Amino acid sequence: RDADGRLVFDLQLKEGSRRFLPGESTRTWGFNGDYLGPTLRARRGDHVVVNVRNSLPETSSVHWHGMHLPAAMDGGPHQAVAPTDTWSPEWTVDQPAATLWYHPHPHGATAKHVYRGLAGLFLVDDDAEAALPLPREYGVDDVPVVVQDRAFDGGNQFDDAPHLMSSAGVLGDHLLVNGTYGPYLDVSTRRVRLRLLNGSNARVYQFAFSDDRPLTVIASDGGLLAAPHATRRLQLSPGERAEVIVEFTPGETVVLRSEPPELMGDFFTDRVHGGDDRFDVLEFRAAAELADSPPLPDTLVEVPPLPVDEAVTTRTFELSGFRINKSKMDMSRIDFGVRRDSVEIWEIVNVDASLHNFHVHDVQFQVLSIGGEAPPAELAGWKDTVQVWHGRPVRVAMRFSDFTDPDMPYMYHCHILYHEDSGLMGQFVVL
Ligand code: C2O
Ligand code: CU
């Protein structure tokens, strides 16, 4: 904290290298270190300043994914940071406790910058979360799990050449967790909270344990759910997060896996998008004695439904062929304006059978329906990114509050990063 009580972080984008595999090291990019970045953490009410210094040979930017903040601080393509420059956004954190993240968002080059290693978590804390008996000792029983697939060439360098048959960009055959290949975690408590982030460019994961034990979901992208929800399978598309609680017994070993995800395109398309792929994600090794953890509460926080009957507009977004509603992203075109404090309903339609999801900056939304049906319990909280299957339109509701700027837009886009870079993105302003 500085003399004025502001929470100050320094993030430096830099080149580095890391030995992921036996043999040659891989050339990487990272924040402060070689790969990924520090977990930033702030409390609701904190005034945050981040000094973003670009020591890369290319222009980049840093976007606070999931954060509610003024458009000029958002770190999208309009907040480009040139080599050797420093950009210092500041804002007051005012949203529920959540697992957010940050990553570059330079125009047309997001996929490359994230693939090289630029990403990190941004955790928000608040009083409501702190009052609950949840595991929260960072690195002990509250553990970040950033999942990324990578392809390596024969010299152990990242290979980001797009897949020949697929329109999703690169799919890797090696999984990294928090930047480690083939990881394990020593467990010392009966319950562990995992903060899962799908930090991949294109791959969808369906998390499940090797013995099918439940993952109890307590939070989605934007904060805690109203109540814990136990499930044996949890699917996350790129950019999505979930917090889950897992129970362990002394002395055991169990593996978190990714099973073939539900992609719901056609047979061929699903196959080239990883629909048949399985991975071991993370092995858990429980100690011979485990410290007790408090039992999970039956309820968590209030998630008041947005007043959908007050919605002023319903907008439709058709995703197809690197376009939204037939338009490619244009930095100089604002697609529409929304009114501050208004509730809107957005309907997102996946027109081609390809893999898409949808992310909106500045807000957390509520999923009203998927293919006309109520969302599953794990999607019933605050979300900023949602998978959009072919033939199953997704309806979401959101409210735009606090910050207006007629000139500086926020983005909405597919979080398959190759799609985003190829034009599947649009811009709106809040008026
Ligand atoms: Cu995670 Cu517009 O980004
Ligand atoms: Cu897409």
Short mmCIF file of C-alpha atoms in Angstrom, two decimals, residues 263-266 269-270 273 316-321 323 325 347-358 386-394 414 416 419 424:
data_model
loop_
_atom_site.label_atom_id
_atom_site.label_comp_id
_atom_site.label_asym_id
_atom_site.label_seq_id
_atom_site.Cartn_x
_atom_site.Cartn_y
_atom_site.Cartn_z
CA LEU A 263 -19.12 -29.92 -27.68
CA MET A 264 -22.42 -30.70 -29.44
CA GLY A 265 -21.24 -29.90 -32.95
CA ASP A 266 -21.10 -32.57 -35.60
CA THR A 269 -16.01 -30.79 -35.93
CA ASP A 270 -16.06 -32.08 -32.35
CA HIS A 273 -11.87 -29.44 -31.39
CA THR A 316 -29.29 -10.94 -30.54
CA PHE A 317 -25.71 -11.94 -31.33
CA GLU A 318 -25.19 -14.49 -34.08
CA LEU A 319 -21.74 -16.06 -34.01
CA SER A 320 -20.56 -17.40 -37.33
CA GLY A 321 -17.36 -17.55 -39.38
CA ARG A 323 -18.18 -12.63 -37.32
CA ASN A 325 -24.07 -10.50 -36.73
CA GLU A 347 -29.36 -13.80 -26.75
CA ILE A 348 -26.27 -15.47 -28.20
CA VAL A 349 -26.66 -17.94 -31.06
CA ASN A 350 -23.98 -20.26 -32.41
CA VAL A 351 -24.90 -20.42 -36.08
CA ASP A 352 -22.09 -22.63 -37.37
CA ALA A 353 -21.34 -25.99 -35.74
CA SER A 354 -17.99 -24.66 -34.56
CA LEU A 355 -16.90 -24.22 -30.98
CA HIS A 356 -17.73 -20.82 -29.48
CA ASN A 357 -18.25 -19.15 -26.16
CA PHE A 358 -19.09 -15.56 -25.25
CA VAL A 386 -20.42 -18.88 -21.15
CA GLN A 387 -20.18 -21.70 -23.64
CA VAL A 388 -22.57 -21.37 -26.58
CA TRP A 389 -23.40 -24.69 -28.21
CA HIS A 390 -24.72 -25.01 -31.73
CA GLY A 391 -28.51 -25.18 -31.71
CA ARG A 392 -28.79 -24.05 -28.06
CA PRO A 393 -29.08 -20.26 -27.86
CA VAL A 394 -27.99 -18.79 -24.56
CA CYS A 414 -15.70 -15.31 -28.28
CA ILE A 416 -11.55 -18.95 -28.31
CA HIS A 419 -11.69 -16.45 -33.09
CA LEU A 424 -15.37 -12.48 -33.57
#
